[in-house]
PDB file of C-alpha atoms in Angstrom:
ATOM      1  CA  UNK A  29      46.577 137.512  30.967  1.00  0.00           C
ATOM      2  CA  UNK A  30      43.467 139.524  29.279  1.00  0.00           C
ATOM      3  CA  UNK A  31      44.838 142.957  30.557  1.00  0.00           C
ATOM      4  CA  UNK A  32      44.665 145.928  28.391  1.00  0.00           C
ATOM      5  CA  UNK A  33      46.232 148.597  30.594  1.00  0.00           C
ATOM      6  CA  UNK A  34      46.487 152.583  30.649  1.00  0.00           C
ATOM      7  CA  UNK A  35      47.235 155.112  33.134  1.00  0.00           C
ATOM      8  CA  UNK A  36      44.324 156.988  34.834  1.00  0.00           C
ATOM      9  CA  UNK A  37      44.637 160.143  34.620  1.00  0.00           C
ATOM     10  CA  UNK A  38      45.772 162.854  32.068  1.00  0.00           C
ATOM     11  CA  UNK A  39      45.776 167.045  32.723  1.00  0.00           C
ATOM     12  CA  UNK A  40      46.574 169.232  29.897  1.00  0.00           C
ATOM     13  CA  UNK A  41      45.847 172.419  29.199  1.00  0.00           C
ATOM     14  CA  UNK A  42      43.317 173.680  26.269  1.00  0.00           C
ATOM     15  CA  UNK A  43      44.927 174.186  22.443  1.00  0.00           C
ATOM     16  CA  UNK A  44      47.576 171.423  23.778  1.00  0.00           C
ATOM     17  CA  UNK A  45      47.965 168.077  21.962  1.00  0.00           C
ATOM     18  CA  UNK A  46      46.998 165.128  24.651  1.00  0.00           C
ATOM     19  CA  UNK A  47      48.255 161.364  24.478  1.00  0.00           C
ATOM     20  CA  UNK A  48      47.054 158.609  26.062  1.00  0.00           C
ATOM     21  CA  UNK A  49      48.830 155.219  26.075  1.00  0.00           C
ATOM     22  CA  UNK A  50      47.766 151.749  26.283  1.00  0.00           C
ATOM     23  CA  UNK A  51      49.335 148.102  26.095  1.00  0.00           C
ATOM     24  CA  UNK A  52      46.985 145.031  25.252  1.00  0.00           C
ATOM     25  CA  UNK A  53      47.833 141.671  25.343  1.00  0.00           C
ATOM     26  CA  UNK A  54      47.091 139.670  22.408  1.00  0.00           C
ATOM     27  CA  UNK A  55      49.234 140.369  19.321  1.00  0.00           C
ATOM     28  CA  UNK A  56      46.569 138.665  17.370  1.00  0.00           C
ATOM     29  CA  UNK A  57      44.129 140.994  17.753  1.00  0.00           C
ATOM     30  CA  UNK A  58      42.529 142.203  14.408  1.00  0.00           C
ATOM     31  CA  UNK A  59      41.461 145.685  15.350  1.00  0.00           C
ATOM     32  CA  UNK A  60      42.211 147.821  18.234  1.00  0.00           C
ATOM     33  CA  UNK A  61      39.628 150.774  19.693  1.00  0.00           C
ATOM     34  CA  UNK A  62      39.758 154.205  21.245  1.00  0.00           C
ATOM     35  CA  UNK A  63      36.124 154.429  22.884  1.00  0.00           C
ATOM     36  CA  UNK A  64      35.097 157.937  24.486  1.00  0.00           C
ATOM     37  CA  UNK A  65      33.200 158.033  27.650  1.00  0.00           C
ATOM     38  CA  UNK A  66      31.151 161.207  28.374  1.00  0.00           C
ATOM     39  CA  UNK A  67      29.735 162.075  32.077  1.00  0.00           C
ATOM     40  CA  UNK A  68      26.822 159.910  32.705  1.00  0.00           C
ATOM     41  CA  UNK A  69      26.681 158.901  29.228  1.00  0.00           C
ATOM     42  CA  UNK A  70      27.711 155.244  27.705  1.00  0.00           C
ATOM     43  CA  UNK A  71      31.028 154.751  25.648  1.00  0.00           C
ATOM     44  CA  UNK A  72      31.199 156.041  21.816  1.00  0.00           C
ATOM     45  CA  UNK A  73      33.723 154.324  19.527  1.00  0.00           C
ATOM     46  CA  UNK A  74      36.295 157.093  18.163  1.00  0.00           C
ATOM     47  CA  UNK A  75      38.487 155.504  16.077  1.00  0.00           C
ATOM     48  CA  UNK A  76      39.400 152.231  15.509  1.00  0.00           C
ATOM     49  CA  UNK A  77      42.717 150.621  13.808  1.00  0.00           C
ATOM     50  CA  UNK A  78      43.162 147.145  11.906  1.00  0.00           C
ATOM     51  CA  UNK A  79      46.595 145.778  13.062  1.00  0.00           C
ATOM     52  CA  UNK A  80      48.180 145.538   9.691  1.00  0.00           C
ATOM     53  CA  UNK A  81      47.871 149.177   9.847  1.00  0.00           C
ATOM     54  CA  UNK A  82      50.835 151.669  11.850  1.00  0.00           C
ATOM     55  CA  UNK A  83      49.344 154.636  11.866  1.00  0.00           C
ATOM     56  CA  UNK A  84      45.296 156.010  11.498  1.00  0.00           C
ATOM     57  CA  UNK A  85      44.501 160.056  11.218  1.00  0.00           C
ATOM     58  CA  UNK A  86      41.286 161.155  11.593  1.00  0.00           C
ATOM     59  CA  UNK A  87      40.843 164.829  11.630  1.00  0.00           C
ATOM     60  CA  UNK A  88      42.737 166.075  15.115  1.00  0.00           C
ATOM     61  CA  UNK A  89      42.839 162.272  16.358  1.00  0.00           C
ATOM     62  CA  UNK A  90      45.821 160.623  15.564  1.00  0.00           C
ATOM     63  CA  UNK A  91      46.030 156.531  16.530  1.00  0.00           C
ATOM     64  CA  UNK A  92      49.566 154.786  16.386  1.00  0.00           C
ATOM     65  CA  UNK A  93      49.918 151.093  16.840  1.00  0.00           C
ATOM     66  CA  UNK A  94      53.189 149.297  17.479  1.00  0.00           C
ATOM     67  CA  UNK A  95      52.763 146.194  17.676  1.00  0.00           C
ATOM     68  CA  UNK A  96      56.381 145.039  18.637  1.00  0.00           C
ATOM     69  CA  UNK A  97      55.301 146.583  21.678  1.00  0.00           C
ATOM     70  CA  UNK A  98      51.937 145.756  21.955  1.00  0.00           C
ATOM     71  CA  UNK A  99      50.971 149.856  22.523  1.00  0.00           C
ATOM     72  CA  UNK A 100      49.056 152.117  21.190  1.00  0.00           C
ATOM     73  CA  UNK A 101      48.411 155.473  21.725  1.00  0.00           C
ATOM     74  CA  UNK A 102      45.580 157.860  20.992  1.00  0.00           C
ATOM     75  CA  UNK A 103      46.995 161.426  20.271  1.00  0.00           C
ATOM     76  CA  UNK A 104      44.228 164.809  20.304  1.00  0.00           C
ATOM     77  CA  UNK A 105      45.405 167.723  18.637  1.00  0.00           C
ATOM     78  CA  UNK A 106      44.295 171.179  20.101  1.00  0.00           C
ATOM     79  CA  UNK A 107      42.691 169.572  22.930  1.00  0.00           C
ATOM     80  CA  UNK A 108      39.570 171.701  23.463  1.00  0.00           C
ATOM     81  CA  UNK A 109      37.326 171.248  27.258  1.00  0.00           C
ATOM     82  CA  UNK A 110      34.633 168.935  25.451  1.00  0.00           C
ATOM     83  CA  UNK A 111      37.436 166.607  25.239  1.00  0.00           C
ATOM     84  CA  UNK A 112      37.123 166.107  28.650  1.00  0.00           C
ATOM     85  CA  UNK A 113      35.697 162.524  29.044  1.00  0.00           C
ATOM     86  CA  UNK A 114      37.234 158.898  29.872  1.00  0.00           C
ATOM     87  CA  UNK A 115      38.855 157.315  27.084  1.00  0.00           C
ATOM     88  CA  UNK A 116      39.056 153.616  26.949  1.00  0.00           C
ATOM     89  CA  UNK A 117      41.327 151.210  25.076  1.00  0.00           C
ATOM     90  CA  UNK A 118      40.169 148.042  23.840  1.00  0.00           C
ATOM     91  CA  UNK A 119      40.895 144.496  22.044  1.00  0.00           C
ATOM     92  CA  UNK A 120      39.441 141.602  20.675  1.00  0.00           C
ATOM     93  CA  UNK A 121      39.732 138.541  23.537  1.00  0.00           C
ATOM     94  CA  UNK A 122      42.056 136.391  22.910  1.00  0.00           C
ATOM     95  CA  UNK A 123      40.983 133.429  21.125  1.00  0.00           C
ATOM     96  CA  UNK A 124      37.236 134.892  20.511  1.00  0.00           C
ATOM     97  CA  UNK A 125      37.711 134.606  17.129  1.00  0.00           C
ATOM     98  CA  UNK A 126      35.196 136.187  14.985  1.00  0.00           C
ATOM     99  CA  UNK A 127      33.185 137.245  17.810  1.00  0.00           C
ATOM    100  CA  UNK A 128      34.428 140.197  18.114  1.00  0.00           C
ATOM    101  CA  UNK A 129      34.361 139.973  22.263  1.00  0.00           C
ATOM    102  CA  UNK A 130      35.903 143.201  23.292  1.00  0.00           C
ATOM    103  CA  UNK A 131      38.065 144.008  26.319  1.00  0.00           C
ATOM    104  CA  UNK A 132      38.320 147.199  27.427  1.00  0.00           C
ATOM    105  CA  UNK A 133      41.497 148.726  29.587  1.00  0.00           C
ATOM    106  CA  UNK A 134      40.444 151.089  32.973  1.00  0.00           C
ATOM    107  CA  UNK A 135      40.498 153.941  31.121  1.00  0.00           C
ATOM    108  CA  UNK A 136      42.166 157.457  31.365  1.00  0.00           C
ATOM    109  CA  UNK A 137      39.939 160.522  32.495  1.00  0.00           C
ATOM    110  CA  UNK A 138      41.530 163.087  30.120  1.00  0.00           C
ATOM    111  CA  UNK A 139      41.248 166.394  32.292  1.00  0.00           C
ATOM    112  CA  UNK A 140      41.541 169.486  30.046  1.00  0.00           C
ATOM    113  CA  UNK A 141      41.703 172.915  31.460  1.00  0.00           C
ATOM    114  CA  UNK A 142      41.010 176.392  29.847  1.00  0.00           C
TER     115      UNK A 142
ATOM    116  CA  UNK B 183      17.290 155.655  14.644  1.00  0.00           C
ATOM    117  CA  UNK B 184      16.923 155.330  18.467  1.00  0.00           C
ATOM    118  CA  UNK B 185      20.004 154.172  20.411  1.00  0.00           C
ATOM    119  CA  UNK B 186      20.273 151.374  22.840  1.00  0.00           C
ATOM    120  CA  UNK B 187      17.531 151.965  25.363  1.00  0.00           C
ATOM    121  CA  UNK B 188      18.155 150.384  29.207  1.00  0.00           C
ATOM    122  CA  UNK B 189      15.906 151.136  31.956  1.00  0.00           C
ATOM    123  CA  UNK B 190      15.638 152.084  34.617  1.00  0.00           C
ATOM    124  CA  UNK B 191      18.472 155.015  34.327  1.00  0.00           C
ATOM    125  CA  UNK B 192      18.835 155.097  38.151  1.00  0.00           C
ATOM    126  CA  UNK B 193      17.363 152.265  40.716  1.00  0.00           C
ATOM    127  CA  UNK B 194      17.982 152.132  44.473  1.00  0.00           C
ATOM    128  CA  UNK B 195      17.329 148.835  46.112  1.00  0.00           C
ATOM    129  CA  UNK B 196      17.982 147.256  49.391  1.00  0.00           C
ATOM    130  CA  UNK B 197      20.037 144.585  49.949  1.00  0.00           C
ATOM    131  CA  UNK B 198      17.865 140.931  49.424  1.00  0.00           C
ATOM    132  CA  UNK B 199      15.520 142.786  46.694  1.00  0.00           C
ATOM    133  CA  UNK B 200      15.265 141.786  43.292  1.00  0.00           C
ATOM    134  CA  UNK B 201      16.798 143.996  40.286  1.00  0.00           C
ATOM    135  CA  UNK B 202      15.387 143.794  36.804  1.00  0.00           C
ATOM    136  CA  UNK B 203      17.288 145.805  34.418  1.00  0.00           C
ATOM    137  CA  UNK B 204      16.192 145.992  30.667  1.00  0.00           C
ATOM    138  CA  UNK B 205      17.752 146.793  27.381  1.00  0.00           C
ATOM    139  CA  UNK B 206      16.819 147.156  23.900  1.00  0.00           C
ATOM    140  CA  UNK B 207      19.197 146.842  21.243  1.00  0.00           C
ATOM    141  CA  UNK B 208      19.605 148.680  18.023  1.00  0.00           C
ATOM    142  CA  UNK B 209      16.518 147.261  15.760  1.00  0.00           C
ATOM    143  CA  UNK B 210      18.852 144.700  13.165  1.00  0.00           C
ATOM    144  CA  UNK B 211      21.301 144.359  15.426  1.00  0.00           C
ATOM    145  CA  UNK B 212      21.822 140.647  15.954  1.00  0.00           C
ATOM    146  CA  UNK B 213      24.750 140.496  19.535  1.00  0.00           C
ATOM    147  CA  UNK B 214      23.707 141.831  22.828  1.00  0.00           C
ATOM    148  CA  UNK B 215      26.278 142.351  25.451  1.00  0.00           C
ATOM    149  CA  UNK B 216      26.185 143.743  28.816  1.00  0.00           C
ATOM    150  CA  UNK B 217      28.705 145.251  30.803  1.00  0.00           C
ATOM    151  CA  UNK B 218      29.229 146.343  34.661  1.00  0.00           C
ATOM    152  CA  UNK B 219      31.203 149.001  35.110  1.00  0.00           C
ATOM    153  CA  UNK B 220      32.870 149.952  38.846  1.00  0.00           C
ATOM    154  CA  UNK B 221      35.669 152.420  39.762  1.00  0.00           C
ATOM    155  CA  UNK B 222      37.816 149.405  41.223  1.00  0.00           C
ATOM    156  CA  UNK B 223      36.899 146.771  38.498  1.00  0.00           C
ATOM    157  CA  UNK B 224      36.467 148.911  35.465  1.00  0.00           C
ATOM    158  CA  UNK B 225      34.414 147.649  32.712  1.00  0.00           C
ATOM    159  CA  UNK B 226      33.913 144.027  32.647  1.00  0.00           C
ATOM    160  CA  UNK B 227      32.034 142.127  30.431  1.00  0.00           C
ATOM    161  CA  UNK B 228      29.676 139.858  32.167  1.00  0.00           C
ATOM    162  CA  UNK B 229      27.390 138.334  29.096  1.00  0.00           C
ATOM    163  CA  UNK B 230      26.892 138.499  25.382  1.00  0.00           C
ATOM    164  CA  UNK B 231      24.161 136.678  23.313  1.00  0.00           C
ATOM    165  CA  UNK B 232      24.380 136.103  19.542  1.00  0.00           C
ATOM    166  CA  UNK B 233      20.355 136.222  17.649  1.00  0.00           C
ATOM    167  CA  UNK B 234      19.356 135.990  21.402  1.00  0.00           C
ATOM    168  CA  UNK B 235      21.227 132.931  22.122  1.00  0.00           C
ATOM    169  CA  UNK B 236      23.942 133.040  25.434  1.00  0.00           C
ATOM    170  CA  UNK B 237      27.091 132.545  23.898  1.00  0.00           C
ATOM    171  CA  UNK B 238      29.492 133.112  26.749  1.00  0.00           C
ATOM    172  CA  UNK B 239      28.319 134.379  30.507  1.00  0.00           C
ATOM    173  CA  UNK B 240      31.841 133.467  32.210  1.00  0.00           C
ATOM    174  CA  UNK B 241      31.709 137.024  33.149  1.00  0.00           C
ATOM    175  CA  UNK B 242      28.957 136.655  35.032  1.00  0.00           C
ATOM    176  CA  UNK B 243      29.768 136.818  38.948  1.00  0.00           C
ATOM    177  CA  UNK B 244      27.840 134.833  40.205  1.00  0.00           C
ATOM    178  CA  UNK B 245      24.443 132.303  40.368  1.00  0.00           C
ATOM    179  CA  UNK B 246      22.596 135.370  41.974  1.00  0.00           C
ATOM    180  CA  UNK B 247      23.229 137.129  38.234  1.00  0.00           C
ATOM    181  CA  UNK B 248      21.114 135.538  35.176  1.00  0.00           C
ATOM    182  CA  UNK B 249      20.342 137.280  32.163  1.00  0.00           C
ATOM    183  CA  UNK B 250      17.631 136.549  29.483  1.00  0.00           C
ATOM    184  CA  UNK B 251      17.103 137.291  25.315  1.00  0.00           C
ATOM    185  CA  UNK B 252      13.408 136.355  24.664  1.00  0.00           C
ATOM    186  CA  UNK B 253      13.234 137.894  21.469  1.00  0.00           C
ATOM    187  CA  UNK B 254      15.683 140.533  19.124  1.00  0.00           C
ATOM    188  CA  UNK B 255      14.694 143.083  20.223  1.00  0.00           C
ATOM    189  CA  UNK B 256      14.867 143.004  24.529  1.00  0.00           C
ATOM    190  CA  UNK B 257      17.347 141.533  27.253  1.00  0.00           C
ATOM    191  CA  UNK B 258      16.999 141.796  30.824  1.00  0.00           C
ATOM    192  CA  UNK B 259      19.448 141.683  33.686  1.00  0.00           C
ATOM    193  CA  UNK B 260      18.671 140.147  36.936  1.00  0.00           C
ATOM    194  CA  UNK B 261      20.017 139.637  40.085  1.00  0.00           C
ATOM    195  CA  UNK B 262      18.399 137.678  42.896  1.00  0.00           C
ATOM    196  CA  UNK B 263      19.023 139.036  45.771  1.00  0.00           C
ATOM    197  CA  UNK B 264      21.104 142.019  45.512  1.00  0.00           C
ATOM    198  CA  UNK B 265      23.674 142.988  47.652  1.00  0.00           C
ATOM    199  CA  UNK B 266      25.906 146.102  48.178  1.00  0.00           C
ATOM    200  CA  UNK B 267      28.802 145.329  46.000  1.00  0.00           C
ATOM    201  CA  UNK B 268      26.536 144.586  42.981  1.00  0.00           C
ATOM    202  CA  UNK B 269      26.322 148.539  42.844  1.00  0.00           C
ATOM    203  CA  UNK B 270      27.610 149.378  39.945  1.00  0.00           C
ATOM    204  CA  UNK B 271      26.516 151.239  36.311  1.00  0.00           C
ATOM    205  CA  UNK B 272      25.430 148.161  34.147  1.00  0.00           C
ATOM    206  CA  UNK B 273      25.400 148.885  30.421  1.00  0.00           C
ATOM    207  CA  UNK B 274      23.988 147.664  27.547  1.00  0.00           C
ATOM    208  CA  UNK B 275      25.517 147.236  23.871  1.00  0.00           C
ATOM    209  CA  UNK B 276      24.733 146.194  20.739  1.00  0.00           C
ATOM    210  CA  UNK B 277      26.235 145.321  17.467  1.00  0.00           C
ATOM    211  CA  UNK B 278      25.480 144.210  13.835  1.00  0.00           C
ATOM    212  CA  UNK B 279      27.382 141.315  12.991  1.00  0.00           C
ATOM    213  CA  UNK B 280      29.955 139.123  14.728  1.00  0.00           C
ATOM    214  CA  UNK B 281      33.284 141.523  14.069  1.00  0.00           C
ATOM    215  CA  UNK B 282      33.008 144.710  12.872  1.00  0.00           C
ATOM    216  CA  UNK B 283      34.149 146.445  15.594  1.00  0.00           C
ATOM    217  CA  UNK B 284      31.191 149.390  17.066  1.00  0.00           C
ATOM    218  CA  UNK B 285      29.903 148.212  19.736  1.00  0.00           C
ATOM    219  CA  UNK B 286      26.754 150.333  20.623  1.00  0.00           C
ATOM    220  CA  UNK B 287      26.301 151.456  24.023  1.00  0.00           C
ATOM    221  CA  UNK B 288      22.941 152.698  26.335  1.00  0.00           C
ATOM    222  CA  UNK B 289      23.201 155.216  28.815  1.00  0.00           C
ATOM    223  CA  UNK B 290      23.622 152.641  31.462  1.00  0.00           C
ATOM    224  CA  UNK B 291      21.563 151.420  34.620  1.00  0.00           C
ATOM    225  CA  UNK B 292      23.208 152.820  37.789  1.00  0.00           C
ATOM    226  CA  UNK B 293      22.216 150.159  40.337  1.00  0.00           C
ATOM    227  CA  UNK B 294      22.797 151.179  44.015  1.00  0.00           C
ATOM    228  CA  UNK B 295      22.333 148.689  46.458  1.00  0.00           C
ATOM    229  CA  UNK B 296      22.200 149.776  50.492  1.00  0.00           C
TER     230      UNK B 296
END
């Protein structure tokens, strides 16, 4: 199937390091995106990894890709309470070649409290 | 540079109306894709247009749903009639060039039908 799944919901508590998971489907997916959704806002890429890559770090955001697994994960350091937002997972559809046709998982509403 | 621009931000119909929801993408930015987004469903990716042409609409739901690139620079939404479980928050993205990943997103339309 086209399913990129996470789990819903996430609570930690501010100045602690959140992760959210995700599996996707296609192991030929080029690139592989963490999208950030505010309250009543549209989604804002975040980060982004190529698949020949393990590991991206980008200031407290931390993305690791196995792709044995097909998971990737989306680490915050020192979660702060404007983290709080819906984070998405997403991959290219299979077999959209260079379209770039993205699929995005459910999302996980990352709860942070003070 | 101005974002991706949808209107209207909030529309309230009744079920057998029309709904005309607009978009205009990022000036240069040559795909167009719009997305409905529903607490059961998620985000799902209904159409996408490359230099204003339809390249896939399998997302689409239904015959009642048709959407429309007359130019670069504006897309519209439609459905004809509406009914309640079209409510939803449609958004609008854009990109420059087929793969490079950032897909741009409005605000969204939310769309409640009753």
């Amino acid at each position: 199937g086209e399913d990129v799944e996470q789990s819903l919901f996430l609570s930690v508590r501010e100045g602690d390091s959140s992760v959210i998971n995700c599996t996707y489907t296609d192991s030929s997916s080029t690139y592989l995106y963490w999208y950030k959704q505010e309250p009543g806002a549209g989604l804002q890429l975040l980060t982004y990894i190529f698949s020949n890559m393990d590991m991206k770090q980008d200031q407290r955001l931390t993305v690791l890709l196995n792709k044995k697994d097909k998971h990737l994960s989306l680490r915050i350091a020192d979660t702060q309470t404007g983290d709080s937002a819906i984070y998405f997972c997403a991959e290219t559809l299979p077999g959209s070649g260079n379209t770039g046709k993205l699929i995005f998982g459910q999302g996980t509403t990352l709860q942070v409290k003070p | 540079d101005a974002g991706v621009i949808q209107s209207p931000r909030h529309e309230v119909t009744e079920m057998g109306q029309e709904v005309t929801l607009r978009c205009k993408p990022i000036s240069g930015h040559d795909y167009l894709f719009w997305y409905r987004q529903t607490m059961m469903r998620g985000l799902e990716l209904l159409i996408y247009f490359n230099n204003n042409v339809p390249i896939d609409d399998s997302g689409m739901p239904e015959d009642r749903f048709s959407a429309k690139m007359p130019n670069a620079s504006f897309s519209t939404l439609k459905i004809q009639p509406s009914e309640p479980r079209d409510s939803a928050v449609y958004f609008c993205a854009s990109r420059k060039g087929p793969n490079t990943g950032e897909l741009f997103f409005g605000e969204g339309s939310r769309l409640t039908v009753l």
